[in-house]
Tab-separated table of C-alpha atoms and ligand atoms in Angstrom:
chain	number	residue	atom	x	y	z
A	1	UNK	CA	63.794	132.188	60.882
A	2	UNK	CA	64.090	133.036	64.360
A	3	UNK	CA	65.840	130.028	66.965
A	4	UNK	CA	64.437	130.767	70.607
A	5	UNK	CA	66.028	129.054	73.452
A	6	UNK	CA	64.344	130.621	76.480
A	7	UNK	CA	60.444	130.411	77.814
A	8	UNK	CA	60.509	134.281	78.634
A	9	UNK	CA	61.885	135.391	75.245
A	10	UNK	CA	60.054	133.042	73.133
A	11	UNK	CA	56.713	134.082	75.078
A	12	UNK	CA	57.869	137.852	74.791
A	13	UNK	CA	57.986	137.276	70.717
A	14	UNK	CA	54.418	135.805	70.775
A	15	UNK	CA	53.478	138.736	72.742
A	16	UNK	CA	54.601	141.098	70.487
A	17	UNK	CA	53.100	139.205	67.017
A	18	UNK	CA	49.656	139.830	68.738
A	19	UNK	CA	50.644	142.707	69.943
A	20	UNK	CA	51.162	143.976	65.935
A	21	UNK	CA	47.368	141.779	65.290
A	22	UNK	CA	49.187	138.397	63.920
A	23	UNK	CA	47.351	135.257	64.053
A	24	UNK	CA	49.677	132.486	65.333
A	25	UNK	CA	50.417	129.126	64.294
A	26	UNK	CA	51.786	126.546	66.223
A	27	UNK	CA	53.507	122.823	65.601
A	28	UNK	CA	55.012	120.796	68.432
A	29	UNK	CA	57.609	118.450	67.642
A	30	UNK	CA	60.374	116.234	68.888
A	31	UNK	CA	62.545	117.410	65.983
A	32	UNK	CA	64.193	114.868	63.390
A	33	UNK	CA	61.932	116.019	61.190
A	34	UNK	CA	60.326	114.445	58.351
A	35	UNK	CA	57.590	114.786	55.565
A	36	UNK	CA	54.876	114.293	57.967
A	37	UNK	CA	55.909	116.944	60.338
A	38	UNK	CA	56.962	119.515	57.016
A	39	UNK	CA	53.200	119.137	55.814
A	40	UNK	CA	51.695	119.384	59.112
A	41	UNK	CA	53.901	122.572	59.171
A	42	UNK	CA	52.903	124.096	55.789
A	43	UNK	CA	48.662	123.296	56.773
A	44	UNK	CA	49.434	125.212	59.720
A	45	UNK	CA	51.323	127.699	57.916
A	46	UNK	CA	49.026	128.738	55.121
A	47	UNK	CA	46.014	129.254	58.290
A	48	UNK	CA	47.600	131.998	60.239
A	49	UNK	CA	50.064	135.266	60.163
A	50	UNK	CA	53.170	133.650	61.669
A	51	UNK	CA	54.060	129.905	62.521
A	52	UNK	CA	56.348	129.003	65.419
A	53	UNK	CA	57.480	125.199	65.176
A	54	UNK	CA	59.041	123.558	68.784
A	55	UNK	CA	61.585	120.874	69.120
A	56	UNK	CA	61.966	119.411	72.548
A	57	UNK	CA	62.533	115.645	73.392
A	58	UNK	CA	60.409	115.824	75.973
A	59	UNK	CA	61.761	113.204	78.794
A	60	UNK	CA	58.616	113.143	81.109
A	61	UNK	CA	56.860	111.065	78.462
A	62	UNK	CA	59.171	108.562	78.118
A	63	UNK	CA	59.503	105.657	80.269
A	64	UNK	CA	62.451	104.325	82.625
A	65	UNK	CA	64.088	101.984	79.657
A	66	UNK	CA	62.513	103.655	76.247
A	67	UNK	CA	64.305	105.222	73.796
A	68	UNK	CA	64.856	108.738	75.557
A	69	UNK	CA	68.628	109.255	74.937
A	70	UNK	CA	68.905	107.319	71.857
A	71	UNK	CA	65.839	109.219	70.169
A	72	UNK	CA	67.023	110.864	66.959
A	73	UNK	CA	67.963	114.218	66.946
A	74	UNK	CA	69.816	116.409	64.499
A	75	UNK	CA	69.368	120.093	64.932
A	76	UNK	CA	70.760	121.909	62.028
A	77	UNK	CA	69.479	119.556	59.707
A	78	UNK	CA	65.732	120.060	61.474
A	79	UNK	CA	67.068	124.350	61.320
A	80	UNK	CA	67.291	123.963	57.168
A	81	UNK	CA	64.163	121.748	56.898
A	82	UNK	CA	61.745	124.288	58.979
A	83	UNK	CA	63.746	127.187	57.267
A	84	UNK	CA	62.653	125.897	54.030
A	85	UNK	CA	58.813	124.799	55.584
A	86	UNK	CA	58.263	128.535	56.447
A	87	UNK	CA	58.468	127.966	59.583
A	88	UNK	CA	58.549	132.015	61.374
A	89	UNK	CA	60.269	130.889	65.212
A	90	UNK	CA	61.573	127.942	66.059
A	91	UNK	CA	61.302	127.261	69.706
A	92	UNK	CA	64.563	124.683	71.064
A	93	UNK	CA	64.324	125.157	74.925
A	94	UNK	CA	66.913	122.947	76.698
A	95	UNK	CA	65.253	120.420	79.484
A	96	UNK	CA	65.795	122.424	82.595
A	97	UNK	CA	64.347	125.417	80.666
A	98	UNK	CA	61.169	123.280	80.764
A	99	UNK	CA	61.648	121.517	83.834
A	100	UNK	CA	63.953	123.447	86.304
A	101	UNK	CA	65.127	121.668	89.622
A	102	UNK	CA	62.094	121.166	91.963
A	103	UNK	CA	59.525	121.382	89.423
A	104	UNK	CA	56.350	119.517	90.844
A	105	UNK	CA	53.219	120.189	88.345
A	106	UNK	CA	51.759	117.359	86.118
A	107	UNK	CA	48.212	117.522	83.920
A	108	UNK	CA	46.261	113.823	83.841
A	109	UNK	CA	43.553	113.623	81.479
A	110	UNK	CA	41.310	110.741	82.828
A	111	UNK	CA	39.946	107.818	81.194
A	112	UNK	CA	41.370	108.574	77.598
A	113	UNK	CA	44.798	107.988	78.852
A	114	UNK	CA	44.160	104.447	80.534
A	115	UNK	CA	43.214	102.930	77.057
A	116	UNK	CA	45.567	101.919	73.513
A	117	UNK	CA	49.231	103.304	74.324
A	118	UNK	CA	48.098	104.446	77.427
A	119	UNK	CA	47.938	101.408	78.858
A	120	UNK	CA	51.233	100.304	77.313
A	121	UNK	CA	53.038	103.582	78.223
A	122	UNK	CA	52.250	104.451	82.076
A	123	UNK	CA	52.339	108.184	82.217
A	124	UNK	CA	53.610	108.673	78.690
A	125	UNK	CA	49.938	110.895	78.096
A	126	UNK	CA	50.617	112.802	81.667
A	127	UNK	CA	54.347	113.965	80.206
A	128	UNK	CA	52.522	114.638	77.183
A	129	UNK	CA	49.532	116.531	78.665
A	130	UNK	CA	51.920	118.739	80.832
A	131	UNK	CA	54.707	119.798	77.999
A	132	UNK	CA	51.513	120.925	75.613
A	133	UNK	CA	50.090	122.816	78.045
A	134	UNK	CA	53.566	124.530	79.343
A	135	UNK	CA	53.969	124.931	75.318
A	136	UNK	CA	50.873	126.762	74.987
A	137	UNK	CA	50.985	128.679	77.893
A	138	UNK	CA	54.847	129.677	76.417
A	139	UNK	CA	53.959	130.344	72.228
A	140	UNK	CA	50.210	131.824	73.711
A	141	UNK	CA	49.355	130.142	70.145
A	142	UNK	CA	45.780	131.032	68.172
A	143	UNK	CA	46.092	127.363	66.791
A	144	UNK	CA	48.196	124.385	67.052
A	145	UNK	CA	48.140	121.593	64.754
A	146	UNK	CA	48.467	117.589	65.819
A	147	UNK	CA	48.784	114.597	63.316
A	148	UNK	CA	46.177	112.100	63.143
A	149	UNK	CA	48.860	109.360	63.324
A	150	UNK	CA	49.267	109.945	66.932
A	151	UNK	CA	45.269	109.989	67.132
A	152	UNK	CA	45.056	109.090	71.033
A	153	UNK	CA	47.673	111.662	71.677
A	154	UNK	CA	45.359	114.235	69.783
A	155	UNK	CA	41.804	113.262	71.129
A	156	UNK	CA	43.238	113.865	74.831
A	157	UNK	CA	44.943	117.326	74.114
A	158	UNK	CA	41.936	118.559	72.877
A	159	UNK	CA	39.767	117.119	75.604
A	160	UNK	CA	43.105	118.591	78.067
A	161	UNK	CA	42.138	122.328	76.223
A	162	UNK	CA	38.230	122.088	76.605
A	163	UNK	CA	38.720	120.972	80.069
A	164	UNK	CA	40.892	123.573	81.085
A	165	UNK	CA	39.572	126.404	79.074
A	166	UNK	CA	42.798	126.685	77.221
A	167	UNK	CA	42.091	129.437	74.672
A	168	UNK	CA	44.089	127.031	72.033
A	169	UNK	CA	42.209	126.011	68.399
A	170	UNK	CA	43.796	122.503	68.191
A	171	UNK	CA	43.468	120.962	64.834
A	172	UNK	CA	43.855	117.290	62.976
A	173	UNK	CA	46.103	116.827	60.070
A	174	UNK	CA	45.959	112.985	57.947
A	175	UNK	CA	48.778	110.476	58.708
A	176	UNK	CA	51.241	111.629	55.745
A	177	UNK	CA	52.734	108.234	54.720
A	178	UNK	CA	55.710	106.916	52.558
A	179	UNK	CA	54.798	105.585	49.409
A	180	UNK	CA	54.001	102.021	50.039
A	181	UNK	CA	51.609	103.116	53.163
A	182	UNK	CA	54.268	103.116	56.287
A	183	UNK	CA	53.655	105.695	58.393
A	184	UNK	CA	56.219	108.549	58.591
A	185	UNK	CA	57.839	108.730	62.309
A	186	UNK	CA	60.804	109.796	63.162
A	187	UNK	CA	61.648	105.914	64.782
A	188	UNK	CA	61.581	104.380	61.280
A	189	UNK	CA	65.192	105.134	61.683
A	190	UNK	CA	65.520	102.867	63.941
A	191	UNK	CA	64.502	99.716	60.860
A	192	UNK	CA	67.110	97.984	59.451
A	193	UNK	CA	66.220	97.187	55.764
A	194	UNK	CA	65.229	94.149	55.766
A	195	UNK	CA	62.307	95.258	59.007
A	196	UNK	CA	61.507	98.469	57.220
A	197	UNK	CA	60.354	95.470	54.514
A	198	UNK	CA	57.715	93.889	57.245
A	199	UNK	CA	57.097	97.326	58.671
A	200	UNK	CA	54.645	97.858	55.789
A	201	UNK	CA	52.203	95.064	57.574
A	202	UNK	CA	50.607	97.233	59.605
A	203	UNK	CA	49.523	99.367	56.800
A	204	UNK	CA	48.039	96.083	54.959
A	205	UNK	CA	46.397	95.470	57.981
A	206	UNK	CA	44.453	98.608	58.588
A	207	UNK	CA	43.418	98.177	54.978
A	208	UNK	CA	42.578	94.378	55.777
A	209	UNK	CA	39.899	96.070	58.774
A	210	UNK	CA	38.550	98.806	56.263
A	211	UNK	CA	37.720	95.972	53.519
A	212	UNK	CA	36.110	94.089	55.979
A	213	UNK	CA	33.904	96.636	57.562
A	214	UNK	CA	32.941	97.991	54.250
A	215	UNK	CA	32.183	94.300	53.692
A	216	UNK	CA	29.443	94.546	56.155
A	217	UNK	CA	31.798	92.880	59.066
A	218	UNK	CA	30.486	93.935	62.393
A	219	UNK	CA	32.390	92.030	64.560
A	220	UNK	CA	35.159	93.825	66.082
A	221	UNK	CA	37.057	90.951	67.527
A	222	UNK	CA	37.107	89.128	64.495
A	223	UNK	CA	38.528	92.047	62.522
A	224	UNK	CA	41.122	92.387	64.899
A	225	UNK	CA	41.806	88.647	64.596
A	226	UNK	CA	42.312	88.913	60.576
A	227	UNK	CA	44.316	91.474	61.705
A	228	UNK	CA	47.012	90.149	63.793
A	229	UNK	CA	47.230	86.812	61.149
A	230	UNK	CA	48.399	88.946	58.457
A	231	UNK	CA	50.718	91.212	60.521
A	232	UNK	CA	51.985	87.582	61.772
A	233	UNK	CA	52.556	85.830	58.540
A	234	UNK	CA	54.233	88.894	56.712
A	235	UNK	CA	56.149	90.415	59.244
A	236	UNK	CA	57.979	87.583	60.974
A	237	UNK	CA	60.128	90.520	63.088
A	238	UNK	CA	56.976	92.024	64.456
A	239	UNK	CA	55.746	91.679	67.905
A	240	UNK	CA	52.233	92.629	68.508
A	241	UNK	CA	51.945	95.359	71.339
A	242	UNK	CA	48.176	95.639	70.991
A	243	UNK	CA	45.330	96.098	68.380
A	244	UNK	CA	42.246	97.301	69.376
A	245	UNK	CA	39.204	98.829	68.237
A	246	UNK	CA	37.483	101.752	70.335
A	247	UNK	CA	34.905	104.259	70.568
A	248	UNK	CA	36.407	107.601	68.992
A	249	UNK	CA	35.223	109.946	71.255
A	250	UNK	CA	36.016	108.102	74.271
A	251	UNK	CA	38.321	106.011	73.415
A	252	UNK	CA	36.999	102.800	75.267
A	253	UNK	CA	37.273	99.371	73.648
A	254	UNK	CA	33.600	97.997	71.566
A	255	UNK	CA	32.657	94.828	70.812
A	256	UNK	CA	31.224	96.461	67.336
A	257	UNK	CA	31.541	98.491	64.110
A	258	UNK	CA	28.194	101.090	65.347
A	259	UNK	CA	29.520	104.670	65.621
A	260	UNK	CA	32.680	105.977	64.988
A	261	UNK	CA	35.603	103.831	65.963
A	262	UNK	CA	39.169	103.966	65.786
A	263	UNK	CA	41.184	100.805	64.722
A	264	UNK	CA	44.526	101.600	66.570
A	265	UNK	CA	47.292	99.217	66.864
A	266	UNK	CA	51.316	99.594	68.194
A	267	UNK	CA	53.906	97.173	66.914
A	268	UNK	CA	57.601	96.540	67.700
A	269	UNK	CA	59.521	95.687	64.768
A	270	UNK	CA	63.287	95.108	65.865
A	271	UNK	CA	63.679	98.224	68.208
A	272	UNK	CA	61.287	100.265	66.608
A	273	UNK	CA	58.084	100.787	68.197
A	274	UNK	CA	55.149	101.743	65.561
A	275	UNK	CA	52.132	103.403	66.190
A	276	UNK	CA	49.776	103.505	63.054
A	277	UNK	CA	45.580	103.779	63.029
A	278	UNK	CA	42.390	104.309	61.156
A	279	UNK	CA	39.318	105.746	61.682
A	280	UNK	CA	35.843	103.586	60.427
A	281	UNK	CA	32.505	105.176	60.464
A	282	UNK	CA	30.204	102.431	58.853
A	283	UNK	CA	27.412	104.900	59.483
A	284	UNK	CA	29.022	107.914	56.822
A	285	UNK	CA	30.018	105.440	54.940
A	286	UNK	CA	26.370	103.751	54.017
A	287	UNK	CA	25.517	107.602	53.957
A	288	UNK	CA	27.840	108.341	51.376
A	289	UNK	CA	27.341	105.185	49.285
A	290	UNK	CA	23.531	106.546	49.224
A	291	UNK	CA	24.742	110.230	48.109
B	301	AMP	P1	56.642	113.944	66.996
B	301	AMP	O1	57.854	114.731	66.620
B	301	AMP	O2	56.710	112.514	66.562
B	301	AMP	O3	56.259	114.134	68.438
B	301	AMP	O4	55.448	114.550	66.149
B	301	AMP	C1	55.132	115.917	66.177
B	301	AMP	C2	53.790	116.136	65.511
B	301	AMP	O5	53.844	115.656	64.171
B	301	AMP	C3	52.659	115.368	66.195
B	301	AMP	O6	51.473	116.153	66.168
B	301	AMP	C4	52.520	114.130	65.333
B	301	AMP	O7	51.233	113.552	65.381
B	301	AMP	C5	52.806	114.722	63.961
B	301	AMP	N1	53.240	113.671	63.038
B	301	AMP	C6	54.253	112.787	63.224
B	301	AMP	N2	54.309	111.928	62.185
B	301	AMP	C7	53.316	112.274	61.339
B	301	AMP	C8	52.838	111.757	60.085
B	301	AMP	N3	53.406	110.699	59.499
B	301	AMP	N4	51.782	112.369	59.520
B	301	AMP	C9	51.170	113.436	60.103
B	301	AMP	N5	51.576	113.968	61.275
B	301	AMP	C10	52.625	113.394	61.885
């Protein structure tokens, strides 16, 4: 496996994989890698000629007081662990490779950003918006693949490449979870035992909202309601950031279970913020139960 520091040289190898008629593949990351990010890796892997993972803590989409310098990062480990996921390049730039002194450019992707963490997170989507496109513009990737777990944060870089013509195929990959349902993220570090315990609410409760639309339940705010009394009662340590219940296309809140909606939720549980959602479609469903 290749480690690339610099923009120019990493862009130089892309150039020269196409150059020799490779199809690339290509995974983002903030690095402290787990299972989530190795099978997200290995779908992306098994679609194209050469895969080129990135790790960069990227510190325009954190806010003043989050977790930038205490995020978790461990760079040989994260070497082995995309050696042994196939990964072909791994691309490590330092910050001011990204952002050298005086750099002044910024990508906003309007309306899906205001909405869910968005609105929790001023700005987090525009740090986002800007390192994926600087990232694409740097691998010149065929395809790049995003996790489903971060489901706003995919929705608005694909809406980011249709809008701006980028000539990216940006695919969805299923939250990959730990046994009992949690989430994989690279913050579960951050639980001590005892909060990795409650964590598991917010699973329970996303499985709460899917019972009770298949159920026939409608009513969004009422879901959300049965929602936040279980995360309440079994996870004393959580604090409820938001739950909500939007339109999957655009993101924006609904009163009911009609089209495709997104049940998204962020929780703190001691210093841990979790992100976890799921996706109803009471429409397939009835379609499906009919065959
Ligand atoms: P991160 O390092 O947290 O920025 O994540 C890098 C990529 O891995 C993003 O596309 C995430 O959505 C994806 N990812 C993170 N956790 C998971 C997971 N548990 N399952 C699937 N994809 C994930």
């Amino acid at each position: 496996m290749h480690v690339i520091h610099t923009a120019r040289e990493m862009h130089e190898w892309s150039l020269a994989q196409r150059a020799a008629g490779k199809k690339i593949g290509f995974v983002p990351t903030m690095g402290y890698l787990h299972r989530g990010h190795l099978e997200l890796m290995k779908f992306q892997r098994a679609r194209c000629d050469v895969l080129v993972a990135s790790i960069f803590v990227n510190p325009t989409q954190f806010g003043p007081g989050e977790d930038f310098g205490a995020y978790p990062r461990d760079l040989d480990r994260d070497t082995a662990l995309a050696t042994e996921a196939a990964v072909d390049c791994l691309f490590f730039p330092a910050v001011a490779e990204i952002y050298p002194p005086g750099y002044r450019t910024y990508i906003d992707v309007e309306l899906l950003s205001d909405t869910l963490c968005g609105a929790h997170r001023p700005g987090h989507f525009r740090g986002v918006c800007t390192v994926v496109a600087k990232l694409f513009n740097i691998v010149a990737p065929d395809e790049a693949s995003f996790g489903e777990k971060d489901a706003q944060q995919l929705r608005i870089i694909r809406k980011m490449t249709e809008d701006l013509n980028v000539p990216v195929k940006v695919l969805g990959f299923p939250t990959v979870r730990e046994a009992d349902g949690l989430a994989m993220s690279s913050r579960n570090v951050y639980l001590t035992p005892g909060e990795r315990a409650q964590a598991i609410a917010l699973y329970r409760s996303l499985g709460r909202a899917q019972t009770l639309a298949a159920g026939g339940e409608t009513d969004t705010a009422s879901i959300i309601e049965q929602m936040r009394t279980l995360i309440t009662s079994d996870a004393p340590a959580a604090q409820i950031e938001y739950i909500e219940a939007v339109d999957d296309a655009t993101l924006q809140p609904v009163t009911r279970l009609e089209g495709p909606t997104l049940i998204a939720m962020a929780v703190r549980v001691g210093k841990a913020r979790l992100i976890d959602n799921v996706l109803v479609d009471r429409n397939k469903e009835q379609a499906d139960a009919r065959g």
